[in-house]
Each structure stands twice: as C-alpha cells, then as structure tokens.
C-alpha cells in the first residue's frame, strides 16, 4: 500500500498536508482534499476514520493555552491550577500549551488540533493572538478566553474575567471609609501592550472614579508606574522614595506581590503598617496571609472563574451555534490587618 510520503510526492504537497486531507481537515481547501483523497483511492491507500474525524463532542481533551505567563506569577499559577482541576473533574484530559517567551507559533496549535483529540481550548493568553483565533474559528474549534483584552477585544470572543474597574473602586472606597484621603497608587508598565496594561489601567480607572466621587483631587505624582509588578521593584521604589511615600495615608498596589514589597520596605525603614500607612493589594494570593501584618486585598474568585470558563466551553462544545458572551465576576474585599482607621 502506498505511504503518505509517497502520496505527498504524487500530489505535490507536504506529508502533513496529506495527513490533514485524509482527516478531512477544513483548514485545507476542498479542492486539495478531494484531489489527495482521489489519488489515495487510485493507489490503494485505505482511508481510515481517524481521531481527526471525530465529532467534537466525542473528543476527550481540553487544551489550556498560555503564552507570556511566567510561573513566578502566583495569581496565574492559581488560575492555572483551578482550571486544570475543573477540567479533570469534568472527565476531560487537560493538555498544557505554553510559551513563556511569547514566541508561540500557531502551527503548534495546529499540530495539536490535528491529533483529533481536542474538544476545545481555554486560552489564558497575556495578549490576543489573531492567528490562533482565526485558525480555531475556521476549524470551528470551541475556545474561551479567561482574560479580557480591554476595549480592543473582538465582539466575537467568549470571555470570562473579573471586573478590574470594580476592584479598583472597591479598594479605594475601603481606604476612603477608613479616613484616608492621600492615597498612593503603585502600578506597572510591564508588558504594556498586553494583559496587564488593560488590567492595571482598569484598576486605576476604578481608583480615579472613587476619588472623584469623594471630591478628592488626584495629583500627577499620586499614581506611579514602576518597571515591573513584582516584590523587588516595589520594595526598591518605596525604599528609594521614602520621604515621598511618607506623605501618603495609604498605598494601593495593583497586585499582592507589590503590596508585600511595600509593607516590608516601609517596616524595614521604621514606618509602621498600618499605624502610619495602610497598604492594600490586589488578587488575594495565599502569600498575603503569611506576611505581617496580613495583607488586606481585593480577592479574585479564581475557583469561580475556572468553573465558569469550563462551563461556558462545554456549552459551546455541546451546542456550537452560540452567540459569544462576556461574563465578568465581581471581586471582593478581603479584610486582613494591613489597613486600619487613619490615626489608629
């Protein structure tokens, strides 16, 4: 019997194209598929019903695509763990596709789809990849994004995320309720064209709206952008700008690792938290409960996010003709010990 390599030579296409034609992959033109299949029949190649031809509802793997994500990001680690757990509970096999350097070529996704076992994708990208989206759309592969890409997001995207604007508003309202009127916001410009620019920008917008509602002015220096949203950069900023930071009643950082860095820098330099300055973070990572004082933060309900994302994906798998939806889950205040009434 003729081999796929020999068939590729006869058809004048690559061996991988032959495989896709025999699997009736719609990414290959109908004309090419019909030509290759006819050559296969003429030369005694038996076309088997392989995994690539299965109904999506019969496929038993869900791919989790994550690019640009560093495993040192505690929040994304938590998201990833919950997503995997929910997939396994639903009796699907979870397959991880990751490229931390963001060099992922969509052909790697194509190779995975060609195995015929993928029912759908959960995408936790730090930026929108139009090539991946167009490819999955063309093949009708269900996929849901677990992050919002800002106002630039296509209307056709299924998106599950938390409301970062609301989270910024809640954090600021909490500080205002304690009598703090001079609030420092510490944010970051890292990966400015990707997830965090939208995420942090929305949190800053929530802060500004709460301050405006309280008729409190915001000076240019009240919002500071540092180069990276991590412990080291936040610690360094506070340490090197201690006199400036002392002029505030409270600090609102856009993630918990920055908040912990601020707390340690303040206390290492004789500034008591929360007696002298209150500090509030964002995300609700486990490490916030271990620092001293324990970190007050805006908690993102990761378990709910993961469950909602998988529910949505399974709905699309079972009923493909769905209108795209965007669902935003409310974050909430997690009160610990790093904030207190002004002057206490």
PDB file of C-alpha atoms in Angstrom, residues 69-332:
ATOM      1  CA  UNK A  69       2.855  33.642  31.511  1.00  0.00           C
ATOM      2  CA  UNK A  70       5.691  33.287  33.996  1.00  0.00           C
ATOM      3  CA  UNK A  71       5.408  30.520  36.541  1.00  0.00           C
ATOM      4  CA  UNK A  72       6.619  33.035  39.119  1.00  0.00           C
ATOM      5  CA  UNK A  73       3.268  34.822  38.817  1.00  0.00           C
ATOM      6  CA  UNK A  74       1.335  33.499  41.843  1.00  0.00           C
ATOM      7  CA  UNK A  75      -2.048  34.637  40.576  1.00  0.00           C
ATOM      8  CA  UNK A  76      -1.704  32.931  37.196  1.00  0.00           C
ATOM      9  CA  UNK A  77      -0.353  29.809  38.874  1.00  0.00           C
ATOM     10  CA  UNK A  78      -3.517  29.730  40.964  1.00  0.00           C
ATOM     11  CA  UNK A  79      -5.717  30.250  37.903  1.00  0.00           C
ATOM     12  CA  UNK A  80      -3.906  27.501  36.031  1.00  0.00           C
ATOM     13  CA  UNK A  81      -4.263  25.013  38.903  1.00  0.00           C
ATOM     14  CA  UNK A  82      -8.007  25.631  39.279  1.00  0.00           C
ATOM     15  CA  UNK A  83      -8.606  25.368  35.526  1.00  0.00           C
ATOM     16  CA  UNK A  84      -6.789  22.025  35.410  1.00  0.00           C
ATOM     17  CA  UNK A  85      -8.756  20.722  38.372  1.00  0.00           C
ATOM     18  CA  UNK A  86     -12.080  21.693  36.811  1.00  0.00           C
ATOM     19  CA  UNK A  87     -11.136  20.043  33.503  1.00  0.00           C
ATOM     20  CA  UNK A  88     -10.253  16.787  35.239  1.00  0.00           C
ATOM     21  CA  UNK A  89     -13.417  16.865  37.339  1.00  0.00           C
ATOM     22  CA  UNK A  90     -15.382  17.128  34.087  1.00  0.00           C
ATOM     23  CA  UNK A  91     -13.611  13.923  32.971  1.00  0.00           C
ATOM     24  CA  UNK A  92     -11.615  15.554  30.205  1.00  0.00           C
ATOM     25  CA  UNK A  93      -7.863  15.252  29.790  1.00  0.00           C
ATOM     26  CA  UNK A  94      -6.047  18.572  30.256  1.00  0.00           C
ATOM     27  CA  UNK A  95      -3.236  19.398  27.831  1.00  0.00           C
ATOM     28  CA  UNK A  96      -0.969  22.354  28.501  1.00  0.00           C
ATOM     29  CA  UNK A  97       0.426  24.524  25.695  1.00  0.00           C
ATOM     30  CA  UNK A  98       2.810  27.189  26.996  1.00  0.00           C
ATOM     31  CA  UNK A  99       5.461  29.510  25.651  1.00  0.00           C
ATOM     32  CA  UNK A 100       6.695  31.841  28.362  1.00  0.00           C
ATOM     33  CA  UNK A 101       8.748  33.845  25.853  1.00  0.00           C
ATOM     34  CA  UNK A 102       5.722  34.531  23.671  1.00  0.00           C
ATOM     35  CA  UNK A 103       7.271  33.009  20.554  1.00  0.00           C
ATOM     36  CA  UNK A 104       4.403  30.557  20.155  1.00  0.00           C
ATOM     37  CA  UNK A 105       3.671  29.959  16.506  1.00  0.00           C
ATOM     38  CA  UNK A 106       0.074  29.000  15.824  1.00  0.00           C
ATOM     39  CA  UNK A 107       1.328  25.976  13.869  1.00  0.00           C
ATOM     40  CA  UNK A 108       1.971  24.313  17.242  1.00  0.00           C
ATOM     41  CA  UNK A 109      -1.718  24.759  17.995  1.00  0.00           C
ATOM     42  CA  UNK A 110      -2.455  23.400  14.524  1.00  0.00           C
ATOM     43  CA  UNK A 111      -0.417  20.272  15.221  1.00  0.00           C
ATOM     44  CA  UNK A 112      -2.324  19.710  18.447  1.00  0.00           C
ATOM     45  CA  UNK A 113      -5.690  20.134  16.720  1.00  0.00           C
ATOM     46  CA  UNK A 114      -4.588  17.657  14.045  1.00  0.00           C
ATOM     47  CA  UNK A 115      -4.345  14.897  16.653  1.00  0.00           C
ATOM     48  CA  UNK A 116      -8.143  14.906  16.640  1.00  0.00           C
ATOM     49  CA  UNK A 117      -8.491  14.636  20.420  1.00  0.00           C
ATOM     50  CA  UNK A 118      -9.040  18.320  21.291  1.00  0.00           C
ATOM     51  CA  UNK A 119     -12.619  19.235  22.158  1.00  0.00           C
ATOM     52  CA  UNK A 120     -11.782  22.871  22.837  1.00  0.00           C
ATOM     53  CA  UNK A 121      -9.326  25.435  24.156  1.00  0.00           C
ATOM     54  CA  UNK A 122      -9.220  27.558  27.293  1.00  0.00           C
ATOM     55  CA  UNK A 123      -6.937  30.480  26.472  1.00  0.00           C
ATOM     56  CA  UNK A 124      -5.141  32.329  29.273  1.00  0.00           C
ATOM     57  CA  UNK A 125      -3.010  34.477  26.987  1.00  0.00           C
ATOM     58  CA  UNK A 126      -1.420  37.699  28.135  1.00  0.00           C
ATOM     59  CA  UNK A 127      -2.170  39.115  24.715  1.00  0.00           C
ATOM     60  CA  UNK A 128      -4.556  38.429  21.869  1.00  0.00           C
ATOM     61  CA  UNK A 129      -3.163  36.226  19.081  1.00  0.00           C
ATOM     62  CA  UNK A 130      -5.283  36.825  15.955  1.00  0.00           C
ATOM     63  CA  UNK A 131      -3.646  33.913  14.092  1.00  0.00           C
ATOM     64  CA  UNK A 132      -4.711  31.406  16.745  1.00  0.00           C
ATOM     65  CA  UNK A 133      -8.199  32.914  16.923  1.00  0.00           C
ATOM     66  CA  UNK A 134      -8.699  32.866  13.154  1.00  0.00           C
ATOM     67  CA  UNK A 135      -7.411  29.298  12.912  1.00  0.00           C
ATOM     68  CA  UNK A 136      -9.702  27.969  15.652  1.00  0.00           C
ATOM     69  CA  UNK A 137     -12.651  29.888  14.224  1.00  0.00           C
ATOM     70  CA  UNK A 138     -12.019  28.494  10.741  1.00  0.00           C
ATOM     71  CA  UNK A 139     -11.994  24.937  12.049  1.00  0.00           C
ATOM     72  CA  UNK A 140     -14.909  25.504  14.393  1.00  0.00           C
ATOM     73  CA  UNK A 141     -12.866  24.552  17.473  1.00  0.00           C
ATOM     74  CA  UNK A 142     -14.632  25.875  20.614  1.00  0.00           C
ATOM     75  CA  UNK A 143     -12.493  28.240  22.677  1.00  0.00           C
ATOM     76  CA  UNK A 144     -12.981  30.582  25.618  1.00  0.00           C
ATOM     77  CA  UNK A 145     -10.667  33.342  26.835  1.00  0.00           C
ATOM     78  CA  UNK A 146     -10.059  33.623  30.539  1.00  0.00           C
ATOM     79  CA  UNK A 147      -8.851  37.212  30.289  1.00  0.00           C
ATOM     80  CA  UNK A 148     -10.326  40.425  28.952  1.00  0.00           C
ATOM     81  CA  UNK A 149      -8.130  42.306  26.481  1.00  0.00           C
ATOM     82  CA  UNK A 150      -9.748  45.680  27.055  1.00  0.00           C
ATOM     83  CA  UNK A 151     -11.979  47.646  24.737  1.00  0.00           C
ATOM     84  CA  UNK A 152      -9.997  46.342  21.768  1.00  0.00           C
ATOM     85  CA  UNK A 153     -11.401  42.827  22.312  1.00  0.00           C
ATOM     86  CA  UNK A 154     -13.350  41.495  19.362  1.00  0.00           C
ATOM     87  CA  UNK A 155     -17.077  41.161  19.864  1.00  0.00           C
ATOM     88  CA  UNK A 156     -16.798  37.550  18.677  1.00  0.00           C
ATOM     89  CA  UNK A 157     -14.680  36.479  21.660  1.00  0.00           C
ATOM     90  CA  UNK A 158     -16.108  34.426  24.510  1.00  0.00           C
ATOM     91  CA  UNK A 159     -14.514  35.987  27.605  1.00  0.00           C
ATOM     92  CA  UNK A 160     -14.679  35.222  31.330  1.00  0.00           C
ATOM     93  CA  UNK A 161     -12.865  37.547  33.735  1.00  0.00           C
ATOM     94  CA  UNK A 162     -13.244  39.580  36.898  1.00  0.00           C
ATOM     95  CA  UNK A 163     -14.264  43.248  36.845  1.00  0.00           C
ATOM     96  CA  UNK A 164     -10.986  45.075  37.388  1.00  0.00           C
ATOM     97  CA  UNK A 165     -12.603  48.513  37.300  1.00  0.00           C
ATOM     98  CA  UNK A 166     -14.930  47.487  40.120  1.00  0.00           C
ATOM     99  CA  UNK A 167     -11.990  46.025  42.051  1.00  0.00           C
ATOM    100  CA  UNK A 168     -10.085  49.305  41.883  1.00  0.00           C
ATOM    101  CA  UNK A 169     -13.191  51.146  43.021  1.00  0.00           C
ATOM    102  CA  UNK A 170     -13.744  48.771  45.968  1.00  0.00           C
ATOM    103  CA  UNK A 171     -10.116  49.096  47.104  1.00  0.00           C
ATOM    104  CA  UNK A 172     -10.277  52.889  47.039  1.00  0.00           C
ATOM    105  CA  UNK A 173     -13.653  53.052  48.755  1.00  0.00           C
ATOM    106  CA  UNK A 174     -12.303  50.864  51.546  1.00  0.00           C
ATOM    107  CA  UNK A 175      -9.372  53.229  52.125  1.00  0.00           C
ATOM    108  CA  UNK A 176     -11.647  56.266  51.982  1.00  0.00           C
ATOM    109  CA  UNK A 177     -14.007  54.675  54.525  1.00  0.00           C
ATOM    110  CA  UNK A 178     -11.077  54.486  56.932  1.00  0.00           C
ATOM    111  CA  UNK A 179     -10.468  58.221  56.603  1.00  0.00           C
ATOM    112  CA  UNK A 180      -7.537  58.050  54.179  1.00  0.00           C
ATOM    113  CA  UNK A 181      -7.558  60.935  51.718  1.00  0.00           C
ATOM    114  CA  UNK A 182      -3.961  60.844  50.440  1.00  0.00           C
ATOM    115  CA  UNK A 183      -3.715  57.559  48.561  1.00  0.00           C
ATOM    116  CA  UNK A 184      -0.699  56.407  46.588  1.00  0.00           C
ATOM    117  CA  UNK A 185      -1.314  54.036  43.651  1.00  0.00           C
ATOM    118  CA  UNK A 186       1.543  51.788  42.593  1.00  0.00           C
ATOM    119  CA  UNK A 187       1.100  50.221  39.175  1.00  0.00           C
ATOM    120  CA  UNK A 188       3.342  48.958  36.383  1.00  0.00           C
ATOM    121  CA  UNK A 189       4.108  49.445  32.712  1.00  0.00           C
ATOM    122  CA  UNK A 190       5.412  45.908  32.245  1.00  0.00           C
ATOM    123  CA  UNK A 191       4.137  44.213  29.073  1.00  0.00           C
ATOM    124  CA  UNK A 192       2.368  47.476  28.302  1.00  0.00           C
ATOM    125  CA  UNK A 193       0.748  46.203  25.091  1.00  0.00           C
ATOM    126  CA  UNK A 194      -0.627  43.078  26.715  1.00  0.00           C
ATOM    127  CA  UNK A 195      -2.892  41.893  29.503  1.00  0.00           C
ATOM    128  CA  UNK A 196      -1.520  43.919  32.371  1.00  0.00           C
ATOM    129  CA  UNK A 197      -1.905  47.270  30.640  1.00  0.00           C
ATOM    130  CA  UNK A 198      -5.662  46.690  30.376  1.00  0.00           C
ATOM    131  CA  UNK A 199      -5.917  45.057  33.767  1.00  0.00           C
ATOM    132  CA  UNK A 200      -3.975  47.733  35.622  1.00  0.00           C
ATOM    133  CA  UNK A 201      -5.487  50.552  33.599  1.00  0.00           C
ATOM    134  CA  UNK A 202      -8.981  49.419  34.609  1.00  0.00           C
ATOM    135  CA  UNK A 203      -7.933  49.237  38.268  1.00  0.00           C
ATOM    136  CA  UNK A 204      -6.545  52.756  38.046  1.00  0.00           C
ATOM    137  CA  UNK A 205      -9.773  53.948  36.418  1.00  0.00           C
ATOM    138  CA  UNK A 206     -11.737  52.493  39.350  1.00  0.00           C
ATOM    139  CA  UNK A 207      -9.453  54.353  41.762  1.00  0.00           C
ATOM    140  CA  UNK A 208      -9.944  57.638  39.911  1.00  0.00           C
ATOM    141  CA  UNK A 209     -13.723  57.239  39.840  1.00  0.00           C
ATOM    142  CA  UNK A 210     -13.893  56.605  43.602  1.00  0.00           C
ATOM    143  CA  UNK A 211     -11.683  59.614  44.331  1.00  0.00           C
ATOM    144  CA  UNK A 212     -13.776  61.780  42.025  1.00  0.00           C
ATOM    145  CA  UNK A 213     -16.984  60.631  43.716  1.00  0.00           C
ATOM    146  CA  UNK A 214     -15.448  61.705  47.048  1.00  0.00           C
ATOM    147  CA  UNK A 215     -14.481  65.089  45.531  1.00  0.00           C
ATOM    148  CA  UNK A 216     -10.805  64.405  46.232  1.00  0.00           C
ATOM    149  CA  UNK A 217      -8.147  65.683  43.820  1.00  0.00           C
ATOM    150  CA  UNK A 218      -5.568  63.374  42.234  1.00  0.00           C
ATOM    151  CA  UNK A 219      -2.124  64.819  41.679  1.00  0.00           C
ATOM    152  CA  UNK A 220       0.162  63.632  38.920  1.00  0.00           C
ATOM    153  CA  UNK A 221       2.516  62.007  41.439  1.00  0.00           C
ATOM    154  CA  UNK A 222      -0.286  60.060  43.140  1.00  0.00           C
ATOM    155  CA  UNK A 223      -0.162  57.305  40.505  1.00  0.00           C
ATOM    156  CA  UNK A 224       3.327  55.861  39.977  1.00  0.00           C
ATOM    157  CA  UNK A 225       4.282  53.416  37.253  1.00  0.00           C
ATOM    158  CA  UNK A 226       7.219  51.143  38.050  1.00  0.00           C
ATOM    159  CA  UNK A 227       9.064  48.950  35.564  1.00  0.00           C
ATOM    160  CA  UNK A 228       7.857  45.558  36.829  1.00  0.00           C
ATOM    161  CA  UNK A 229       4.961  44.495  39.020  1.00  0.00           C
ATOM    162  CA  UNK A 230       6.936  42.332  41.420  1.00  0.00           C
ATOM    163  CA  UNK A 231       8.177  42.304  45.002  1.00  0.00           C
ATOM    164  CA  UNK A 232      11.683  43.575  44.232  1.00  0.00           C
ATOM    165  CA  UNK A 233      10.660  46.621  42.208  1.00  0.00           C
ATOM    166  CA  UNK A 234       8.011  47.689  44.725  1.00  0.00           C
ATOM    167  CA  UNK A 235      10.430  47.280  47.633  1.00  0.00           C
ATOM    168  CA  UNK A 236      13.084  49.278  45.781  1.00  0.00           C
ATOM    169  CA  UNK A 237      10.658  52.071  44.873  1.00  0.00           C
ATOM    170  CA  UNK A 238       9.472  52.574  48.460  1.00  0.00           C
ATOM    171  CA  UNK A 239      12.995  52.357  49.878  1.00  0.00           C
ATOM    172  CA  UNK A 240      14.397  54.870  47.390  1.00  0.00           C
ATOM    173  CA  UNK A 241      11.459  57.289  47.653  1.00  0.00           C
ATOM    174  CA  UNK A 242      10.694  57.008  51.345  1.00  0.00           C
ATOM    175  CA  UNK A 243      10.205  60.743  52.007  1.00  0.00           C
ATOM    176  CA  UNK A 244       7.727  60.978  49.142  1.00  0.00           C
ATOM    177  CA  UNK A 245       5.817  57.871  50.248  1.00  0.00           C
ATOM    178  CA  UNK A 246       5.598  59.137  53.842  1.00  0.00           C
ATOM    179  CA  UNK A 247       3.380  61.934  52.560  1.00  0.00           C
ATOM    180  CA  UNK A 248       0.525  59.465  51.975  1.00  0.00           C
ATOM    181  CA  UNK A 249      -2.000  57.869  54.314  1.00  0.00           C
ATOM    182  CA  UNK A 250      -2.311  54.682  52.284  1.00  0.00           C
ATOM    183  CA  UNK A 251      -0.901  52.740  49.337  1.00  0.00           C
ATOM    184  CA  UNK A 252      -2.976  50.805  46.810  1.00  0.00           C
ATOM    185  CA  UNK A 253      -0.875  48.415  44.718  1.00  0.00           C
ATOM    186  CA  UNK A 254      -2.168  46.616  41.667  1.00  0.00           C
ATOM    187  CA  UNK A 255      -1.138  43.178  42.838  1.00  0.00           C
ATOM    188  CA  UNK A 256      -0.294  41.455  46.103  1.00  0.00           C
ATOM    189  CA  UNK A 257       3.394  40.841  45.448  1.00  0.00           C
ATOM    190  CA  UNK A 258       3.938  44.592  45.063  1.00  0.00           C
ATOM    191  CA  UNK A 259       1.951  45.199  48.241  1.00  0.00           C
ATOM    192  CA  UNK A 260       4.109  42.777  50.232  1.00  0.00           C
ATOM    193  CA  UNK A 261       7.208  44.511  48.873  1.00  0.00           C
ATOM    194  CA  UNK A 262       5.820  47.874  50.030  1.00  0.00           C
ATOM    195  CA  UNK A 263       4.992  46.562  53.508  1.00  0.00           C
ATOM    196  CA  UNK A 264       8.477  45.147  54.023  1.00  0.00           C
ATOM    197  CA  UNK A 265      10.204  48.266  52.688  1.00  0.00           C
ATOM    198  CA  UNK A 266       8.122  50.522  54.934  1.00  0.00           C
ATOM    199  CA  UNK A 267       8.677  48.467  58.074  1.00  0.00           C
ATOM    200  CA  UNK A 268      12.384  47.959  57.336  1.00  0.00           C
ATOM    201  CA  UNK A 269      12.661  51.750  57.337  1.00  0.00           C
ATOM    202  CA  UNK A 270      10.727  52.454  60.522  1.00  0.00           C
ATOM    203  CA  UNK A 271       7.270  53.117  59.029  1.00  0.00           C
ATOM    204  CA  UNK A 272       4.600  51.026  60.774  1.00  0.00           C
ATOM    205  CA  UNK A 273       1.864  49.317  58.753  1.00  0.00           C
ATOM    206  CA  UNK A 274      -0.988  50.074  59.188  1.00  0.00           C
ATOM    207  CA  UNK A 275      -0.438  52.596  62.006  1.00  0.00           C
ATOM    208  CA  UNK A 276       1.487  55.059  59.827  1.00  0.00           C
ATOM    209  CA  UNK A 277       0.437  53.943  56.339  1.00  0.00           C
ATOM    210  CA  UNK A 278      -2.263  51.452  55.304  1.00  0.00           C
ATOM    211  CA  UNK A 279      -1.487  49.106  52.415  1.00  0.00           C
ATOM    212  CA  UNK A 280      -3.991  47.257  50.219  1.00  0.00           C
ATOM    213  CA  UNK A 281      -3.144  44.819  47.429  1.00  0.00           C
ATOM    214  CA  UNK A 282      -4.995  43.018  44.666  1.00  0.00           C
ATOM    215  CA  UNK A 283      -5.533  39.329  43.730  1.00  0.00           C
ATOM    216  CA  UNK A 284      -5.908  37.542  47.067  1.00  0.00           C
ATOM    217  CA  UNK A 285      -2.908  35.216  46.714  1.00  0.00           C
ATOM    218  CA  UNK A 286      -2.071  32.882  49.587  1.00  0.00           C
ATOM    219  CA  UNK A 287       1.192  34.681  50.395  1.00  0.00           C
ATOM    220  CA  UNK A 288      -0.804  37.706  51.554  1.00  0.00           C
ATOM    221  CA  UNK A 289      -1.970  35.736  54.570  1.00  0.00           C
ATOM    222  CA  UNK A 290       1.605  34.894  55.549  1.00  0.00           C
ATOM    223  CA  UNK A 291       3.150  38.393  55.623  1.00  0.00           C
ATOM    224  CA  UNK A 292       2.973  40.555  58.747  1.00  0.00           C
ATOM    225  CA  UNK A 293       0.665  42.286  59.022  1.00  0.00           C
ATOM    226  CA  UNK A 294      -1.512  40.002  56.905  1.00  0.00           C
ATOM    227  CA  UNK A 295      -2.422  41.787  53.691  1.00  0.00           C
ATOM    228  CA  UNK A 296      -5.821  43.350  53.084  1.00  0.00           C
ATOM    229  CA  UNK A 297      -6.558  42.836  49.400  1.00  0.00           C
ATOM    230  CA  UNK A 298      -9.092  42.643  46.606  1.00  0.00           C
ATOM    231  CA  UNK A 299      -9.816  38.952  46.195  1.00  0.00           C
ATOM    232  CA  UNK A 300     -10.325  37.486  42.729  1.00  0.00           C
ATOM    233  CA  UNK A 301     -12.573  34.397  42.968  1.00  0.00           C
ATOM    234  CA  UNK A 302     -10.312  32.099  40.963  1.00  0.00           C
ATOM    235  CA  UNK A 303     -12.348  28.939  41.595  1.00  0.00           C
ATOM    236  CA  UNK A 304     -15.460  30.666  40.258  1.00  0.00           C
ATOM    237  CA  UNK A 305     -13.546  31.944  37.231  1.00  0.00           C
ATOM    238  CA  UNK A 306     -12.243  28.481  36.372  1.00  0.00           C
ATOM    239  CA  UNK A 307     -15.647  26.826  36.843  1.00  0.00           C
ATOM    240  CA  UNK A 308     -17.457  29.461  34.776  1.00  0.00           C
ATOM    241  CA  UNK A 309     -14.891  29.201  31.982  1.00  0.00           C
ATOM    242  CA  UNK A 310     -15.173  25.426  31.733  1.00  0.00           C
ATOM    243  CA  UNK A 311     -18.989  25.558  31.889  1.00  0.00           C
ATOM    244  CA  UNK A 312     -19.011  28.013  29.009  1.00  0.00           C
ATOM    245  CA  UNK A 313     -16.605  25.916  26.949  1.00  0.00           C
ATOM    246  CA  UNK A 314     -18.607  22.725  27.470  1.00  0.00           C
ATOM    247  CA  UNK A 315     -21.781  24.582  26.467  1.00  0.00           C
ATOM    248  CA  UNK A 316     -20.126  25.603  23.184  1.00  0.00           C
ATOM    249  CA  UNK A 317     -18.800  22.063  22.624  1.00  0.00           C
ATOM    250  CA  UNK A 318     -22.264  20.582  23.080  1.00  0.00           C
ATOM    251  CA  UNK A 319     -24.120  23.332  21.209  1.00  0.00           C
ATOM    252  CA  UNK A 320     -21.760  25.025  18.742  1.00  0.00           C
ATOM    253  CA  UNK A 321     -24.204  27.637  17.438  1.00  0.00           C
ATOM    254  CA  UNK A 322     -23.711  30.030  20.318  1.00  0.00           C
ATOM    255  CA  UNK A 323     -23.538  33.818  20.384  1.00  0.00           C
ATOM    256  CA  UNK A 324     -20.322  34.968  22.062  1.00  0.00           C
ATOM    257  CA  UNK A 325     -20.756  36.215  25.620  1.00  0.00           C
ATOM    258  CA  UNK A 326     -18.649  38.197  28.066  1.00  0.00           C
ATOM    259  CA  UNK A 327     -19.058  37.407  31.721  1.00  0.00           C
ATOM    260  CA  UNK A 328     -17.443  39.448  34.480  1.00  0.00           C
ATOM    261  CA  UNK A 329     -17.339  38.068  38.009  1.00  0.00           C
ATOM    262  CA  UNK A 330     -17.236  40.535  40.873  1.00  0.00           C
ATOM    263  CA  UNK A 331     -14.090  40.706  43.009  1.00  0.00           C
ATOM    264  CA  UNK A 332     -14.493  41.406  46.709  1.00  0.00           C
TER     265      UNK A 332
END
